[in-house]
mmCIF file of C-alpha atoms in Angstrom:
data_model
loop_
_atom_site.group_PDB
_atom_site.id
_atom_site.type_symbol
_atom_site.label_atom_id
_atom_site.label_comp_id
_atom_site.label_asym_id
_atom_site.label_seq_id
_atom_site.Cartn_x
_atom_site.Cartn_y
_atom_site.Cartn_z
ATOM 1 C CA MET Y 915 -0.010 -0.002 0.004
ATOM 2 C CA ARG Y 916 1.406 3.361 -1.011
ATOM 3 C CA SER Y 917 1.263 6.224 1.415
ATOM 4 C CA SER Y 918 0.819 9.667 -0.120
ATOM 5 C CA PHE Y 919 2.277 11.259 3.013
ATOM 6 C CA LEU Y 920 5.337 9.013 2.871
ATOM 7 C CA THR Y 921 5.769 9.896 -0.807
ATOM 8 C CA GLN Y 922 5.819 13.582 0.183
ATOM 9 C CA VAL Y 923 8.433 12.825 2.869
ATOM 10 C CA ILE Y 924 10.580 10.993 0.305
ATOM 11 C CA LEU Y 925 10.352 13.934 -2.129
ATOM 12 C CA PHE Y 926 11.117 16.449 0.607
ATOM 13 C CA SER Y 927 14.144 14.397 1.730
ATOM 14 C CA LEU Y 928 15.488 14.009 -1.806
ATOM 15 C CA LEU Y 929 15.116 17.709 -2.636
ATOM 16 C CA LEU Y 930 16.431 18.977 0.714
ATOM 17 C CA TRP Y 931 19.384 16.591 0.354
ATOM 18 C CA ALA Y 932 20.052 17.884 -3.189
ATOM 19 C CA GLY Y 933 19.876 21.446 -1.917
ATOM 20 C CA MET Y 934 22.375 20.701 0.838
ATOM 21 C CA VAL Y 935 24.790 19.103 -1.642
ATOM 22 C CA LEU Y 936 24.462 22.115 -3.908
ATOM 23 C CA GLY Y 937 24.848 24.635 -1.143
ATOM 24 C CA ILE Y 938 27.748 22.982 0.648
ATOM 25 C CA SER Y 939 29.730 21.068 -1.946
ATOM 26 C CA PHE Y 940 29.293 23.469 -4.821
ATOM 27 C CA LEU Y 941 28.945 26.838 -3.105
ATOM 28 C CA GLU Y 942 30.297 26.941 0.490
ATOM 29 C CA ALA Y 943 33.358 24.753 -0.096
ATOM 30 C CA PRO Y 944 34.957 26.734 -2.925
ATOM 31 C CA VAL Y 945 33.792 30.168 -1.692
ATOM 32 C CA LYS Y 946 35.331 29.872 1.804
ATOM 33 C CA PHE Y 947 38.809 29.800 0.321
ATOM 34 C CA THR Y 948 38.243 33.191 -1.289
ATOM 35 C CA ALA Y 949 37.751 34.948 2.038
ATOM 36 C CA PRO Y 950 40.804 37.217 2.687
ATOM 37 C CA GLN Y 951 41.669 35.897 6.172
ATOM 38 C CA VAL Y 952 40.980 32.200 5.540
ATOM 39 C CA THR Y 953 44.242 30.283 5.240
ATOM 40 C CA LEU Y 954 44.392 26.783 3.710
ATOM 41 C CA ALA Y 955 44.674 25.244 7.186
ATOM 42 C CA ILE Y 956 41.643 27.171 8.516
ATOM 43 C CA GLY Y 957 39.628 26.392 5.382
ATOM 44 C CA LEU Y 958 40.488 22.695 5.658
ATOM 45 C CA GLY Y 959 39.568 22.710 9.380
ATOM 46 C CA ILE Y 960 36.193 24.258 8.562
ATOM 47 C CA GLY Y 961 35.737 21.841 5.693
ATOM 48 C CA ARG Y 962 36.393 18.808 7.866
ATOM 49 C CA LEU Y 963 33.718 19.947 10.290
ATOM 50 C CA VAL Y 964 31.140 20.947 7.682
ATOM 51 C CA PHE Y 965 31.557 17.844 5.508
ATOM 52 C CA GLY Y 966 31.468 15.622 8.575
ATOM 53 C CA PHE Y 967 28.096 17.045 9.558
ATOM 54 C CA LEU Y 968 26.826 16.992 5.973
ATOM 55 C CA ASN Y 969 27.707 13.309 5.729
ATOM 56 C CA LYS Y 970 25.689 12.530 8.856
ATOM 57 C CA PHE Y 971 22.648 14.392 7.552
ATOM 58 C CA GLU Y 972 23.012 12.685 4.169
ATOM 59 C CA LEU Y 973 23.016 9.286 5.882
ATOM 60 C CA VAL Y 974 19.744 10.183 7.572
ATOM 61 C CA PHE Y 975 18.189 11.378 4.300
ATOM 62 C CA CYS Y 976 19.419 8.252 2.526
ATOM 63 C CA SER Y 977 17.867 6.052 5.208
ATOM 64 C CA VAL Y 978 14.544 7.933 5.071
ATOM 65 C CA VAL Y 979 14.443 7.635 1.274
ATOM 66 C CA LEU Y 980 15.307 3.930 1.144
ATOM 67 C CA ILE Y 981 12.903 2.945 3.971
ATOM 68 C CA GLY Y 982 10.165 5.094 2.411
ATOM 69 C CA LEU Y 983 10.632 3.618 -1.051
ATOM 70 C CA PHE Y 984 10.620 0.040 0.244
ATOM 71 C CA TYR Y 985 7.580 0.674 2.445
ATOM 72 C CA ASN Y 986 5.761 2.262 -0.534
ATOM 73 C CA GLN Y 987 6.780 -0.688 -2.720
ATOM 74 C CA ALA Y 988 8.309 1.677 -5.292
ATOM 75 C CA SER Y 989 9.173 0.311 -8.689
ATOM 76 C CA PHE Y 990 12.685 -0.913 -9.439
ATOM 77 C CA LYS Y 991 13.320 2.074 -11.758
ATOM 78 C CA ILE Y 992 12.959 4.305 -8.651
ATOM 79 C CA VAL Y 993 14.619 1.988 -6.115
ATOM 80 C CA PHE Y 994 17.677 1.348 -8.302
ATOM 81 C CA PRO Y 995 18.915 4.981 -8.369
ATOM 82 C CA ALA Y 996 18.239 5.204 -4.629
ATOM 83 C CA LEU Y 997 20.435 2.144 -4.152
ATOM 84 C CA LEU Y 998 23.112 3.839 -6.249
ATOM 85 C CA LEU Y 999 22.833 6.848 -3.936
ATOM 86 C CA ALA Y 1000 23.334 4.489 -0.973
ATOM 87 C CA LEU Y 1001 26.398 2.999 -2.662
ATOM 88 C CA VAL Y 1002 27.875 6.483 -3.182
ATOM 89 C CA MET Y 1003 27.154 7.299 0.471
ATOM 90 C CA ALA Y 1004 28.875 4.113 1.579
ATOM 91 C CA LEU Y 1005 31.922 4.886 -0.563
ATOM 92 C CA GLN Y 1006 32.124 8.417 0.759
ATOM 93 C CA THR Y 1007 31.489 7.492 4.394
ATOM 94 C CA LEU Y 1008 33.700 4.453 4.674
ATOM 95 C CA TRP Y 1009 36.560 5.306 2.302
ATOM 96 C CA LEU Y 1010 36.675 8.720 0.683
ATOM 97 C CA LEU Y 1011 35.894 11.113 3.540
ATOM 98 C CA PRO Y 1012 38.294 9.357 5.966
ATOM 99 C CA ALA Y 1013 41.041 9.486 3.308
ATOM 100 C CA LEU Y 1014 40.384 13.189 2.582
ATOM 101 C CA ASP Y 1015 40.234 13.895 6.305
ATOM 102 C CA ALA Y 1016 43.658 12.290 6.792
ATOM 103 C CA ARG Y 1017 45.092 14.436 3.990
ATOM 104 C CA ALA Y 1018 43.566 17.573 5.499
ATOM 105 C CA LEU Y 1019 45.062 16.763 8.907
ATOM 106 C CA GLN Y 1020 48.489 16.362 7.274
ATOM 107 C CA ILE Y 1021 48.193 19.787 5.604
ATOM 108 C CA ILE Y 1022 46.905 21.377 8.799
ATOM 109 C CA ALA Y 1023 49.930 19.920 10.612
ATOM 110 C CA GLY Y 1024 52.235 21.562 8.056
ATOM 111 C CA GLN Y 1025 53.074 18.390 6.161
ATOM 112 C CA VAL Y 1026 52.892 17.979 2.387
ATOM 113 C CA PRO Y 1027 50.930 14.867 1.463
ATOM 114 C CA THR Y 1028 51.726 12.909 -1.661
ATOM 115 C CA PRO Y 1029 49.756 13.968 -4.763
ATOM 116 C CA SER Y 1030 46.320 12.398 -5.018
ATOM 117 C CA ASN Y 1031 43.192 12.468 -7.134
ATOM 118 C CA LEU Y 1032 40.885 11.875 -4.155
ATOM 119 C CA HIS Y 1033 39.452 15.379 -4.295
ATOM 120 C CA HIS Y 1034 38.579 14.937 -8.006
ATOM 121 C CA VAL Y 1035 36.921 11.568 -7.168
ATOM 122 C CA TYR Y 1036 34.897 13.322 -4.451
ATOM 123 C CA VAL Y 1037 33.761 16.084 -6.797
ATOM 124 C CA GLY Y 1038 32.806 13.509 -9.473
ATOM 125 C CA LEU Y 1039 30.781 11.558 -6.942
ATOM 126 C CA GLU Y 1040 29.062 14.737 -5.788
ATOM 127 C CA VAL Y 1041 28.072 15.604 -9.370
ATOM 128 C CA PHE Y 1042 26.837 12.028 -9.901
ATOM 129 C CA LYS Y 1043 24.986 12.093 -6.536
ATOM 130 C CA LEU Y 1044 23.314 15.416 -7.344
ATOM 131 C CA GLY Y 1045 22.107 14.030 -10.681
ATOM 132 C CA MET Y 1046 20.786 10.883 -9.027
ATOM 133 C CA LEU Y 1047 19.005 12.911 -6.346
ATOM 134 C CA LEU Y 1048 17.265 15.113 -8.847
ATOM 135 C CA GLY Y 1049 16.500 12.222 -11.190
ATOM 136 C CA THR Y 1050 15.077 10.087 -8.370
ATOM 137 C CA ALA Y 1051 12.970 13.011 -7.104
ATOM 138 C CA SER Y 1052 11.655 13.526 -10.616
ATOM 139 C CA ALA Y 1053 10.765 9.830 -10.935
ATOM 140 C CA VAL Y 1054 9.045 9.792 -7.513
ATOM 141 C CA PHE Y 1055 7.114 12.952 -8.473
ATOM 142 C CA ARG Y 1056 6.037 11.472 -11.819
ATOM 143 C CA GLN Y 1057 4.949 8.218 -10.132
ATOM 144 C CA ARG Y 1058 3.033 10.233 -7.515
ATOM 145 C CA THR Y 1059 1.294 12.228 -10.229
ATOM 146 C CA VAL Y 1060 0.328 9.064 -12.150
ATOM 147 C CA THR Y 1061 -0.883 7.362 -8.955
ATOM 148 C CA ASP Y 1062 -2.906 10.458 -7.913
ATOM 149 C CA SER Y 1063 -4.468 10.712 -11.385
ATOM 150 C CA TYR Y 1064 -5.367 7.021 -11.338
ATOM 151 C CA GLN Y 1065 -6.901 7.280 -7.833
ATOM 152 C CA THR Y 1066 -8.884 10.431 -8.814
ATOM 153 C CA THR Y 1067 -10.208 8.696 -11.951
ATOM 154 C CA ALA Y 1068 -11.091 5.545 -10.022
ATOM 155 C CA VAL Y 1069 -13.009 7.552 -7.381
ATOM 156 C CA HIS Y 1070 -14.990 9.520 -9.986
ATOM 157 C CA SER Y 1071 -15.818 6.438 -12.127
#
């Protein structure tokens, strides 16, 4: 049985999550380094804190979305991108963020870490995640619209 309220919660979670990714990963992160008094070490310290909190909120949103989709018995074409989002979250949480955090701590301590593409991988995953969030939200919205139209037609028949 599909819950209209739960569908709204799923949509809200997906879109708020997408907004947080846009606001933090693509706006706050690069802009903070343009402030005149923000050194690389200070910017990295702020980034560690902000991205740590963002990750925790994203894990909550991801859980809400997955539980809601499974409870609502969503179609595989909606569940699959949500599972890809969960995979990205697992990669970021268990591997990528800890590795970037370790590099940031080295830089903050005045060390020079070996060259790495980890930051590019993170940005690539953020772009992918944002696309999946918006695409999944669009699919949930379209399914909601079709379901609402069907229920309205069935009631008036």
